[in-house]
Amino acid sequence: MSDVVEKTLTALPGLLLSLDSQPGAAKLCATSRLGSLVRSITELTSKNVGEEMAEPPAGPRSPKQMKEIMVRAIYCEMLGYEASFSYIHAIKLAQQGSVLEKRVGYLAVSLFLHESHDLLLLLVNTVLKDLQSTNLIEVCMALTVVSQIFPKDMIPAVLPLVEDKLTHSKEIIRRKAVLALYKFYLIAPNQVQHIHDKFRKALCDKDPGVMTASLHIYLKLIKESPESYKDLTDSFVTILKQVVGGKLPVDFNYHSVPAPWLQMQLLRILALLGKEDQRTSEMMYEVLDESLRRAEINHNITYAILYECLKTIYTIHPKSELLEKAAKCIGKFVLSPKINLKYLGLKALTYVVQQDPNLALQHQMTIIECLDHSDPIIKRETLELLYRITNGQNVSVIVEKMLDFLRLSKDEYTTIDLVGKVAELAEKYPFPYNSWFIQTMNAIFSIGGDVMQPDIPNNFLRLLAEGFDSDEEDRQLRLLAVDSYLSLLECDTSGLPQRFLQVISWVLGEFSFLKEGLEPADVVERLGKLLDDDAITTETRCWVLAAMSKLCGSSDALCKAEKVAHKYTSCLDTALRQQAVELELLGRDVDLRTRVLPQHVIGFCVWLQVDSSLSFLDGFVSDALARGAAPYKPPHQRQEELSQEKILNFEPYGLSLPVSLSACSLTDRQSPTALSLSSSLSGNSADPPLKAGSNLLKLEGVKRVWGKQGYLPEKQATEEALAQEPSSIFAPSHQQACSESQQTTFSTIVEQDQEKRQLASSLFVGLGSQNAPCLLGKPEASSSQRFRRKVRPEDPSDVNRSLAVSSSFSHSSSALDVLLDNAIPDPTAVCLLVEPASAQNLSDSTSEAVPAVGNTEVVEASEVSSLSGGSGPLAQPSSQVERGLESDLPSRLPATLVGLLRSDVEELCSGESLSLSACKVFDADALVLAIFLKGAEFVLFSLFVCFSLCLNHLYSEGVAQCQGWEEHLNLGEASLYHSVSPPASCSCRPLPLTTEEYGKMWLSFSHDVKQNLMLLKHEEEDQLEAALTALKEKLCLHIVDVIGAEGIMACQLVSGRPCLLHCHTHGGMLAIWLRSPIADLPDCLLYHCQKAIQER
Amino acid sequence: MQFMLLFSRQGKLRLQKWYVPLSDKEKKKITRELVQTVLARKPKMCSFLEWRDLKIVYKRYASLYFCCAIEDQDNELITLEIIHRYVELLDKYFGSVCELDIIFNFEKAYFILDEFLLGGEAQETSKKNVLKAIEQADLLQEVRLGGGLFFLGFNSFH
């Protein structure tokens, strides 16, 4: 059928021409044309569709006819036939037609076009005209189309008109205007920033419709910064009270529930406002209670409100009374016979179960039933719930259930998601038995195939390579893996996904020597068989060859491997060819082979060291910079610039060596732990045998995190808890299981019941009485990992901050110019103070900001008084200058800065008669750079620049040389040049935490980096302490606790963003593990740690 | 809400409204996939679906399926009620609506939808107000057809 359509469509131009030449044929247009079109389309074959669609694009047509044609075009588009020729006519119709044709024209435009369509620009004028029209309907139509599709760039053109409509006398116009502004806010939030107080007016509108519409905006605003809208809590609560109390007109009732949409919107807003805020939460307890109480009618809409209410109650600061009621409501959902409600009940349980695992226990029989439900959606949601209550005791049952579901599921999206979760569970609780772990991972690899997240195999390999506490345990696990893969290779391998084959070849290459009596040659042969399959990809072939080169210890194996490799030495794929050539070279050079392939060293990847900061390239980079190469820009910055540059680049792309190399260095640095074969094959190393190991080296550098019980840092806590509560853990869940099943399943057959009960006890084991370790450990950990995928890599506020910083730079330099013009005859002190531009912590930092602002005045006052007093005060400092900088200049600091931590005064540069010195003063929320310009006779002036520090700062400096702050001072004949780069380490402040707080925060942070650093001074007795002290001094970290060979530290950026460090020494190495809620922070802090340790 | 689709039991699309910018190709693909998935579900099954990263809420009225895509944090039940309210509106406007009404007057169905939902959010939840707005616009149309009095619509809009 589709080719018929295609044929008719290609014949379209011809048809159009013929129709044009016979005007009579097309002039049949009448009001009933759509009807006949619909009929003919439904009756006839698709052959006629093209013909019917064939509307002459030009020609004399009245708007009325055009309207008919447009309706037909919309219909055709809906059926899936493209009618792009009619788009322009839709716009014309909206422009030219009278009201009723306009309506269709606008409709067609909103259906045909999308926001970035070029033709939309042609509509702007029409919209402008209609917005100014005196006809209400035209205004309505214009507002409707504006809030559906409008080009972002043209918003300023209509914004004033739409704004005016907010005060229109008709509520329908006001309502639509508010929604149009909502739309503008969504696509370009900056452009409507100035009308935020008008939103407040809309919120207070006497018409409930307008007020409801304004809530859409508030929901978005509050989601972004709940802090700034706390003052509105009271209003929202009052509105909700009125709505619940039935104070709105009956019009807004829906099935006798007053304004449900409004209620839900308000509940959602309250949840955002009350989250983690006890005081605000207390304001809403009463109204939430009221809402719960009122929602009694058995109708969907009341359940919708109830559900939203539950979510709010569990989000805000908890109140036990409300929680109890909410728990009862969840029961109503879960036990409901209606499947939709049951689904929502499960969802609510999933949401709640982390706070209250007992709820899952109460409903365990229902959960078991849902697990076998015929509807896959219910099953899926149940698994999600089980995933949240997994612990060390029930993990194998739950994973089994998940794998069962996966085997039946066809949906790719579900597979990816669920496979990730199974892998996470298997890694978190890896050792009920070693073999279980390997089998589970095998199942994951074969089911997840090539769609799963690539970090699953990476993590698995890392786990294998790194090992655990006991060497024997490691050996066993690796041996099991080797065994299971060897037996897999025996069978048919054609069905195995590529990723799995890659894992297999890596493991065999690395660990097959552990198996006694297994000849490397055998392994090489089996691996070689893999290559015979045509379906296997080049990437996998690379992995196989890499594995073979590791097995080349014996001449027998070498011989076989060379034979295989020889085939690929002329391969077209460069990566593969390189691998093959390397293998050949390795075969020829015996010395090299014995050096890079030592026999039987367990975990020989461990002693390979990586300098992940690539400090050996520093000289190269600075040379390149000196020669005028562009400084390195991190990828996100490049991306931004690219997107800003819309102009086509007509220049040929130059290949600049330094830039490309530093780019390489960064990609490596950014992912020090990623196991990526491709990067090791990038081909700029001269030493091929290193290559074979270079995919290994990225594996190491990771601390031991996993022990027998799971996660090491928590192990102690869990053990303690377990010790306090002896084996009676099992008893309560059993009891409850029994009583519950008696209540709910009277009618079920005893046998079935027994079965289910068994399942229940295996599923819910360890849930009830184990609260303490549960709350502290696993559930939060899982939540943090769950959030990891959702967290955006870039925090939008950072962009603002970087803007603020750059403007502060330009400010200071321009102010300096002014200063130099004016100040020289009459030396004065100048103070520039750029307030920390953090929109987020505005409210809580206002108190701190006030003294900071105070600073300015103090400085100015003191300086002016001391300097303008005439020659006397001026002469005094000059005598001090002779005595040296250290004693003199710091005393010139204003009183507010004197007590603070500061660096030594350094002379930055000096000329014949002038010198420039500076020192850094660490204020609580800023870095103050005090600059002193000193003449031969006296101090000319002091300049205090207060940098607002932020992540970007740290980041840019960490990655490459920060461009810094350059300035020329031209003072008569004396000319000075200096560039100051605000040191990144200055942005850190100690974060005082207790060990317990640290533990909680650690679990909730999602971004982490791990790295092993070489401690150079082996002779030291307490290496850990020495390292910690060095870090503390260099980076202003706070040492939280030291336990044995492990130490934990915490710091925060001046913006208040925390970063946690975990250090662990073993054998001259310092394993550092950093975690933070911000994506790039751990990475760049690691760089500074490394520097600090090296410089020590 | 991300989009709303109306389709018949035979899988024919009757109405589509997209609140997120997507390419035509993407739209067609989504429509095809969703129609297949929804039609394959049994009547006793749950009205909610997880599909890609979206949630699909659908309901069948006679021979027509109403199907909405919402985001994860949105409330499924209220979406179901949005569908129901839309059906109520259609019913009131057409007077016991049937599939044919929507086929032959689909532009009217669009007008009603635009008056009820704007940019994916519920615009006016009072049934009376929505219908009043539609009637005013229609009245204008009829007056224009009859007497050609252009601004009468404006005057009667109160």
PDB file of N, CA, C and O in Angstrom, chain B residues 28 58 86 145 151:
ATOM      1  N   LYS B  28       5.225  10.025  13.925  1.00  0.00           N
ATOM      2  CA  LYS B  28       4.605   8.868  13.283  1.00  0.00           C
ATOM      3  C   LYS B  28       5.043   7.587  13.969  1.00  0.00           C
ATOM      4  O   LYS B  28       4.257   6.670  14.170  1.00  0.00           O
ATOM      5  N   TYR B  58      -4.451   5.652  29.152  1.00  0.00           N
ATOM      6  CA  TYR B  58      -5.400   5.537  28.060  1.00  0.00           C
ATOM      7  C   TYR B  58      -6.744   5.068  28.584  1.00  0.00           C
ATOM      8  O   TYR B  58      -6.830   4.468  29.660  1.00  0.00           O
ATOM      9  N   TYR B  86     -12.810  15.720  28.995  1.00  0.00           N
ATOM     10  CA  TYR B  86     -12.828  16.048  27.568  1.00  0.00           C
ATOM     11  C   TYR B  86     -13.985  15.328  26.876  1.00  0.00           C
ATOM     12  O   TYR B  86     -14.700  15.919  26.070  1.00  0.00           O
ATOM     13  N   LEU B 145     -22.275  33.956   8.861  1.00  0.00           N
ATOM     14  CA  LEU B 145     -22.843  33.251   7.721  1.00  0.00           C
ATOM     15  C   LEU B 145     -24.203  33.827   7.377  1.00  0.00           C
ATOM     16  O   LEU B 145     -24.558  34.036   6.232  1.00  0.00           O
ATOM     17  N   PHE B 151     -19.063  42.419  13.665  1.00  0.00           N
ATOM     18  CA  PHE B 151     -18.702  42.675  15.052  1.00  0.00           C
ATOM     19  C   PHE B 151     -19.771  42.256  16.045  1.00  0.00           C
ATOM     20  O   PHE B 151     -19.649  42.517  17.225  1.00  0.00           O
TER      21      PHE B 151
END
